Short mmCIF file of C-alpha atoms and ligand atoms in Angstrom, two decimals:
data_model
loop_
_atom_site.label_atom_id
_atom_site.label_comp_id
_atom_site.label_asym_id
_atom_site.label_seq_id
_atom_site.Cartn_x
_atom_site.Cartn_y
_atom_site.Cartn_z
CA MET A 1 -28.82 -27.32 -21.40
CA LYS A 2 -26.51 -28.63 -18.68
CA ILE A 3 -22.86 -27.74 -18.19
CA ILE A 4 -20.32 -29.42 -15.92
CA ALA A 5 -17.53 -27.26 -14.52
CA TYR A 6 -14.42 -28.99 -13.20
CA GLY A 7 -11.79 -27.74 -10.77
CA ILE A 8 -14.08 -25.09 -9.29
CA ARG A 9 -12.47 -23.38 -6.30
CA ASP A 10 -14.37 -21.70 -3.46
CA ASP A 11 -13.40 -18.25 -4.82
CA GLU A 12 -15.02 -19.09 -8.17
CA MET A 13 -18.29 -20.39 -6.71
CA PRO A 14 -20.13 -17.05 -6.22
CA TYR A 15 -19.45 -16.03 -9.85
CA LEU A 16 -20.57 -19.42 -11.13
CA LYS A 17 -23.79 -19.32 -9.07
CA GLN A 18 -24.55 -15.77 -10.18
CA TRP A 19 -24.06 -16.67 -13.84
CA SER A 20 -26.23 -19.77 -13.52
CA LYS A 21 -29.01 -17.73 -11.86
CA ASP A 22 -28.83 -14.90 -14.39
CA LYS A 23 -28.86 -17.23 -17.41
CA GLY A 24 -31.18 -19.88 -15.98
CA ILE A 25 -28.70 -22.58 -17.04
CA GLU A 26 -27.79 -25.52 -14.82
CA VAL A 27 -24.09 -25.76 -13.99
CA LYS A 28 -22.75 -28.65 -11.96
CA ALA A 29 -19.66 -27.51 -10.05
CA VAL A 30 -17.06 -30.18 -9.33
CA ALA A 31 -14.08 -29.35 -7.13
CA ALA A 32 -11.91 -32.09 -8.65
CA LEU A 33 -9.92 -31.55 -11.84
CA LEU A 34 -10.82 -33.26 -15.11
CA ASP A 35 -8.83 -36.47 -15.31
CA GLU A 36 -9.24 -40.24 -15.69
CA SER A 37 -10.84 -40.51 -12.26
CA THR A 38 -13.45 -37.77 -12.77
CA VAL A 39 -14.25 -37.74 -16.49
CA ASP A 40 -17.19 -40.15 -16.06
CA GLN A 41 -19.03 -37.45 -14.08
CA ALA A 42 -19.41 -35.57 -17.37
CA LYS A 43 -21.85 -38.14 -18.83
CA GLY A 44 -25.18 -36.51 -19.58
CA TYR A 45 -23.84 -32.94 -19.80
CA ASP A 46 -23.75 -30.85 -22.96
CA GLY A 47 -20.48 -29.07 -22.35
CA ALA A 48 -17.54 -28.90 -19.95
CA VAL A 49 -15.82 -25.88 -18.45
CA VAL A 50 -12.37 -26.57 -17.07
CA TYR A 51 -9.25 -25.12 -15.60
CA GLN A 52 -6.15 -27.02 -14.59
CA GLN A 53 -2.42 -26.94 -15.11
CA LYS A 54 -2.00 -30.68 -15.49
CA PRO A 55 -2.43 -32.15 -18.98
CA TYR A 56 -5.78 -32.72 -20.69
CA THR A 57 -4.77 -36.17 -21.92
CA ALA A 58 -5.84 -37.97 -25.08
CA SER A 59 -7.67 -40.68 -23.13
CA VAL A 60 -9.68 -38.13 -21.11
CA LEU A 61 -10.56 -36.18 -24.26
CA ASP A 62 -11.50 -39.40 -26.09
CA LYS A 63 -13.84 -40.26 -23.23
CA LEU A 64 -15.44 -36.82 -23.20
CA ALA A 65 -16.11 -37.14 -26.92
CA SER A 66 -17.53 -40.65 -26.46
CA PHE A 67 -20.09 -39.10 -24.05
CA GLY A 68 -21.01 -36.67 -26.85
CA ILE A 69 -19.25 -33.71 -25.22
CA LYS A 70 -17.65 -31.72 -28.03
CA SER A 71 -17.70 -28.32 -26.30
CA LEU A 72 -14.79 -27.69 -23.96
CA SER A 73 -14.17 -24.24 -22.50
CA LEU A 74 -10.99 -23.43 -20.62
CA ARG A 75 -11.25 -20.74 -17.96
CA ASN A 76 -7.68 -19.61 -18.65
CA VAL A 77 -5.67 -18.43 -21.63
CA GLY A 78 -2.89 -21.02 -22.07
CA VAL A 79 -3.72 -24.12 -24.13
CA ASP A 80 -0.27 -25.72 -24.04
CA ASN A 81 -1.48 -28.60 -21.83
CA VAL A 82 -4.23 -29.74 -24.24
CA ASP A 83 -3.52 -32.81 -26.41
CA ALA A 84 -4.04 -31.21 -29.83
CA ASP A 85 -4.19 -34.52 -31.75
CA ALA A 86 -7.00 -35.81 -29.55
CA ILE A 87 -8.89 -32.54 -29.97
CA LYS A 88 -8.65 -32.73 -33.76
CA ARG A 89 -9.35 -36.46 -33.94
CA ASN A 90 -12.53 -36.07 -31.85
CA ASP A 91 -13.60 -32.80 -33.45
CA ILE A 92 -13.86 -31.19 -30.01
CA LYS A 93 -14.33 -27.44 -30.07
CA VAL A 94 -12.23 -25.62 -27.52
CA THR A 95 -12.41 -22.06 -26.24
CA ASN A 96 -10.10 -20.22 -23.88
CA VAL A 97 -10.42 -16.85 -22.14
CA PRO A 98 -7.79 -14.80 -23.97
CA ALA A 99 -8.31 -11.60 -22.04
CA TYR A 100 -9.76 -12.21 -18.60
CA SER A 101 -7.64 -9.37 -17.29
CA PRO A 102 -4.38 -8.38 -18.99
CA SER A 103 -4.00 -5.82 -16.19
CA ALA A 104 -3.87 -8.56 -13.59
CA ILE A 105 -0.75 -10.07 -15.16
CA ALA A 106 0.84 -6.76 -16.13
CA GLU A 107 0.36 -5.22 -12.69
CA LEU A 108 2.07 -8.13 -10.95
CA ALA A 109 4.93 -8.14 -13.48
CA VAL A 110 5.62 -4.45 -12.92
CA THR A 111 5.07 -4.66 -9.15
CA GLN A 112 7.75 -7.33 -8.93
CA LEU A 113 10.04 -5.40 -11.26
CA MET A 114 9.76 -2.35 -9.00
CA ARG A 115 10.37 -4.51 -5.93
CA LEU A 116 13.56 -5.78 -7.57
CA LEU A 117 14.75 -2.31 -8.50
CA ARG A 118 14.01 -0.86 -5.04
CA GLN A 119 15.37 -4.02 -3.34
CA THR A 120 12.37 -4.24 -1.03
CA ASN A 121 13.12 -7.90 -0.36
CA THR A 122 16.51 -6.95 1.05
CA PHE A 123 15.00 -4.13 3.12
CA ASP A 124 12.31 -6.47 4.47
CA ARG A 125 15.01 -8.90 5.57
CA LYS A 126 17.26 -6.18 7.03
CA ILE A 127 14.38 -4.59 8.94
CA ALA A 128 13.31 -7.96 10.34
CA HIS A 129 16.80 -8.13 11.92
CA GLY A 130 16.62 -4.56 13.26
CA ASP A 131 18.98 -3.22 10.57
CA LEU A 132 17.50 0.12 9.50
CA ARG A 133 20.54 1.38 7.58
CA TRP A 134 20.33 2.54 3.96
CA ALA A 135 23.63 1.31 2.53
CA PRO A 136 24.51 -0.73 0.62
CA THR A 137 20.95 -1.25 -0.54
CA ILE A 138 20.85 1.48 -3.16
CA ALA A 139 18.10 1.35 -5.80
CA LYS A 140 17.84 1.85 -9.54
CA GLU A 141 15.13 3.96 -11.22
CA LEU A 142 12.93 2.52 -13.93
CA ASP A 143 12.76 6.03 -15.36
CA GLN A 144 16.39 5.61 -16.43
CA MET A 145 16.03 2.15 -17.92
CA THR A 146 15.15 0.44 -21.18
CA VAL A 147 12.48 -2.21 -20.81
CA GLY A 148 12.50 -4.95 -23.45
CA VAL A 149 9.08 -6.52 -23.88
CA ILE A 150 9.00 -9.90 -25.60
CA ALA A 151 5.53 -10.37 -27.15
CA THR A 152 3.35 -7.32 -27.43
CA GLY A 153 -0.10 -8.89 -27.14
CA ARG A 154 -2.67 -7.63 -24.68
CA ILE A 155 -0.52 -8.29 -21.60
CA GLY A 156 2.69 -7.01 -23.15
CA ARG A 157 0.90 -3.80 -24.15
CA LYS A 158 -0.42 -3.27 -20.61
CA VAL A 159 3.12 -3.70 -19.30
CA ILE A 160 4.32 -1.16 -21.86
CA ASN A 161 1.70 1.39 -20.78
CA ILE A 162 2.52 0.98 -17.10
CA CYS A 163 6.28 1.20 -17.70
CA ARG A 164 5.77 4.28 -19.86
CA GLY A 165 4.03 5.85 -16.87
CA PHE A 166 7.26 5.36 -14.95
CA GLY A 167 9.16 7.08 -17.75
CA ALA A 168 11.00 4.01 -19.01
CA LYS A 169 12.17 3.68 -22.61
CA ILE A 170 10.40 0.73 -24.25
CA ILE A 171 11.61 -1.64 -26.91
CA GLY A 172 9.58 -4.62 -28.06
CA TYR A 173 9.94 -7.79 -30.05
CA ASP A 174 7.10 -9.72 -31.64
CA VAL A 175 6.52 -11.58 -34.88
CA TYR A 176 3.21 -9.67 -35.16
CA HIS A 177 3.56 -5.92 -34.90
CA ASN A 178 0.83 -3.92 -33.20
CA PRO A 179 0.06 -0.98 -35.52
CA GLU A 180 0.02 1.63 -32.71
CA LEU A 181 3.32 0.44 -31.26
CA GLU A 182 4.75 0.23 -34.77
CA LYS A 183 3.94 3.92 -35.20
CA ASP A 184 5.71 4.62 -31.92
CA GLY A 185 8.77 2.84 -33.33
CA ILE A 186 9.26 0.56 -30.37
CA TYR A 187 10.00 -2.64 -32.33
CA VAL A 188 13.45 -4.11 -32.75
CA ASP A 189 14.01 -6.59 -35.60
CA THR A 190 15.54 -9.43 -33.64
CA LEU A 191 15.56 -10.85 -30.16
CA ASP A 192 19.35 -10.44 -30.17
CA GLU A 193 18.88 -6.70 -30.58
CA LEU A 194 16.46 -6.64 -27.67
CA TYR A 195 18.86 -8.68 -25.54
CA ALA A 196 21.70 -6.28 -26.34
CA LYS A 197 19.75 -3.11 -25.54
CA ALA A 198 17.40 -3.89 -22.64
CA ASP A 199 18.09 -3.29 -18.96
CA VAL A 200 14.94 -5.21 -18.08
CA ILE A 201 13.51 -8.11 -20.10
CA THR A 202 9.93 -9.18 -19.53
CA VAL A 203 8.42 -12.10 -21.42
CA HIS A 204 4.74 -12.30 -22.31
CA SER A 205 4.63 -15.04 -24.96
CA PRO A 206 2.53 -18.18 -24.93
CA ALA A 207 4.57 -21.39 -24.67
CA THR A 208 5.13 -23.16 -27.97
CA LYS A 209 7.49 -25.94 -29.07
CA GLU A 210 9.66 -23.30 -30.75
CA ASN A 211 10.20 -21.00 -27.77
CA GLU A 212 10.87 -23.56 -25.06
CA HIS A 213 13.92 -22.36 -23.04
CA MET A 214 14.23 -19.27 -25.22
CA LEU A 215 15.98 -17.60 -22.29
CA ASN A 216 18.93 -20.00 -22.14
CA ASP A 217 22.71 -19.68 -21.72
CA ALA A 218 23.12 -18.31 -25.24
CA ALA A 219 20.40 -15.70 -24.73
CA PHE A 220 21.71 -14.61 -21.32
CA GLY A 221 25.16 -14.33 -22.89
CA LYS A 222 23.84 -11.71 -25.33
CA MET A 223 22.23 -9.58 -22.61
CA LYS A 224 23.64 -6.57 -20.79
CA ASP A 225 25.48 -7.27 -17.56
CA GLY A 226 23.13 -6.70 -14.64
CA VAL A 227 19.92 -7.26 -16.61
CA PHE A 228 16.64 -7.89 -14.76
CA ILE A 229 14.41 -10.76 -15.94
CA ILE A 230 10.65 -10.94 -15.43
CA ASN A 231 8.62 -14.04 -16.30
CA ALA A 232 4.89 -13.96 -15.57
CA ALA A 233 4.08 -15.95 -18.71
CA ARG A 234 5.15 -19.59 -18.85
CA GLY A 235 7.84 -21.40 -16.87
CA VAL A 236 9.24 -23.26 -19.87
CA LEU A 237 10.27 -20.01 -21.56
CA VAL A 238 13.20 -19.81 -19.13
CA ASP A 239 15.91 -22.45 -18.81
CA THR A 240 16.06 -22.48 -15.02
CA ASP A 241 19.57 -23.93 -14.81
CA ALA A 242 20.83 -21.26 -17.19
CA LEU A 243 19.10 -18.58 -15.12
CA ILE A 244 20.75 -19.87 -11.96
CA ARG A 245 24.14 -19.72 -13.70
CA ALA A 246 23.41 -16.19 -14.90
CA LEU A 247 22.39 -15.13 -11.37
CA ASP A 248 25.55 -16.72 -9.95
CA SER A 249 27.76 -14.88 -12.41
CA GLY A 250 25.96 -11.55 -11.88
CA LYS A 251 24.94 -11.37 -15.54
CA VAL A 252 21.37 -11.29 -14.24
CA ALA A 253 21.01 -8.79 -11.38
CA GLY A 254 17.57 -9.95 -10.36
CA ALA A 255 14.64 -12.04 -11.50
CA ALA A 256 10.93 -12.11 -10.77
CA LEU A 257 9.30 -15.42 -11.55
CA ASP A 258 5.57 -15.99 -11.26
CA VAL A 259 5.97 -19.20 -13.21
CA TYR A 260 8.47 -22.04 -13.03
CA GLU A 261 9.05 -24.85 -15.49
CA ASP A 262 8.39 -27.58 -12.88
CA GLU A 263 5.57 -25.78 -11.10
CA VAL A 264 2.78 -28.31 -11.71
CA GLY A 265 2.04 -30.11 -8.43
CA ILE A 266 4.22 -27.64 -6.51
CA PHE A 267 2.62 -24.22 -6.90
CA ASN A 268 -0.71 -23.77 -5.11
CA THR A 269 0.23 -26.42 -2.53
CA ASP A 270 0.91 -25.88 1.18
CA PHE A 271 3.98 -27.93 2.12
CA GLY A 272 3.89 -26.72 5.72
CA SER A 273 7.47 -25.45 5.78
CA PHE A 274 10.09 -24.10 3.42
CA ASP A 275 12.26 -27.19 3.88
CA ALA A 276 9.39 -29.43 2.84
CA ILE A 277 9.12 -27.88 -0.63
CA PRO A 278 10.17 -30.87 -2.78
CA ASP A 279 12.21 -28.97 -5.37
CA GLU A 280 15.80 -27.99 -4.59
CA ARG A 281 16.17 -25.82 -7.68
CA LEU A 282 13.12 -23.79 -6.76
CA LYS A 283 14.37 -23.42 -3.17
CA ASN A 284 17.72 -22.26 -4.52
CA LEU A 285 15.87 -19.47 -6.36
CA ILE A 286 13.54 -18.53 -3.49
CA LYS A 287 16.47 -18.20 -1.06
CA ARG A 288 18.10 -15.48 -3.13
CA GLU A 289 17.41 -11.87 -2.12
CA ASN A 290 17.45 -10.80 -5.76
CA VAL A 291 14.91 -13.38 -6.90
CA LEU A 292 11.20 -12.95 -6.26
CA VAL A 293 9.11 -16.07 -6.68
CA THR A 294 5.32 -16.00 -6.63
CA PRO A 295 3.31 -19.20 -7.18
CA HIS A 296 1.60 -18.35 -10.52
CA VAL A 297 -0.68 -15.76 -8.95
CA ALA A 298 -0.50 -13.00 -11.54
CA PHE A 299 -3.96 -14.00 -12.77
CA TYR A 300 -5.39 -14.28 -9.26
CA THR A 301 -7.45 -11.11 -8.86
CA GLU A 302 -11.15 -10.71 -8.21
CA THR A 303 -11.72 -9.21 -11.65
CA ALA A 304 -9.80 -11.95 -13.45
CA VAL A 305 -11.41 -14.83 -11.58
CA LYS A 306 -14.92 -13.48 -12.21
CA ASN A 307 -14.15 -13.02 -15.91
CA MET A 308 -12.54 -16.44 -16.24
CA VAL A 309 -15.62 -18.16 -14.87
CA GLN A 310 -18.27 -16.11 -16.63
CA TYR A 311 -16.53 -15.68 -20.03
CA ALA A 312 -15.79 -19.43 -20.16
CA LEU A 313 -19.41 -20.29 -19.39
CA ASN A 314 -20.64 -17.85 -22.06
CA SER A 315 -18.27 -19.41 -24.59
CA ASN A 316 -19.39 -22.89 -23.66
CA VAL A 317 -23.02 -21.92 -24.29
CA ASN A 318 -22.06 -20.52 -27.71
CA LEU A 319 -20.26 -23.74 -28.62
CA ILE A 320 -23.22 -25.83 -27.53
CA GLU A 321 -25.86 -23.66 -29.19
CA LYS A 322 -24.09 -22.33 -32.28
CA GLY A 323 -21.08 -24.61 -32.67
CA SER A 324 -18.70 -21.65 -32.59
CA ASP A 325 -17.43 -18.84 -30.39
CA ASP A 326 -15.17 -15.81 -30.81
CA SER A 327 -12.68 -17.34 -28.38
CA GLN A 328 -12.39 -20.64 -30.21
CA VAL A 329 -8.84 -21.95 -30.30
CA LYS A 330 -7.36 -23.31 -33.54
CA PHE A 331 -5.33 -26.50 -33.05
C1 COI B 1 -3.45 -18.81 -17.90
O1 COI B 1 -4.48 -18.16 -18.00
O2 COI B 1 -3.10 -19.58 -18.81
C2 COI B 1 -2.66 -18.73 -16.69
O3 COI B 1 -1.49 -18.92 -16.74
C3 COI B 1 -3.35 -18.49 -15.42
C4 COI B 1 -3.75 -19.76 -14.80
C5 COI B 1 -2.89 -20.10 -13.64
C6 COI B 1 -5.18 -19.68 -14.34
#
């Protein structure tokens, strides 16, 4: 059995090599992403392991299938950039890694929330200028706040546990109710109810056609004045222009964004200087003291990266050998 792994970064290499040695399975690591220019390298392999934020296009998937590769394993959780029609048409089996480390995402989300509440960004800037005064940079306590969690899957539940540790009151919204959380009575019936009651709103949903720009002008309008917004899920969940308007008006008191709707090609790139970042809207957000932008790094921990590589390879072997895997994605 031979597997090709695309988009392998230096930090993934030790985990890939270890897995290959332990399992005695050949894995060809390719630094480039899977696209039109690299897909031919997959000829002769039994399966492909991939990670990238740019689209897996129909023509690339058609080519993979024409080489007999019907086992595709994503090293990440989101599948919103996979052409579903091409997957179905070619009968390609796809796996993702649904839980490489929910803690990785949840810990960053809450870290950034706490940074917003304690205004550490403002203190960092003041201190850099020799201003060691307290006022007017007075903080809020999470202990006194209601945190509204949109989507209570694995990541949402980690966020809930961490926020409970801080003493926050939790409310949650999800189409699927987790039985334990249901018993705790945390669920509200509608998003509008969550918007009306939460002091902090943190989104943990996958991106679908239905929830694109769910946090838009109308949604912000239903929220409490001075709400804090956390998005470590998918950029498209937030209408960026509406968020900027809500920050300008003070409706939103602060936002932590680990994702951004136009992040592909921008995040994980070194532009050399702030001015050289080719996205004015993003720069507008980064410049604000009450907005914390991180370049989609919530997943980027040693534990998560190891799991992403090794779980995806295990799944790929299952697809190749058995034609199925627990992490198979339905399209
Ligand atoms: C995902 O797992 O879908 C993510 O968003 C993390 C990715 C940047 C590796």
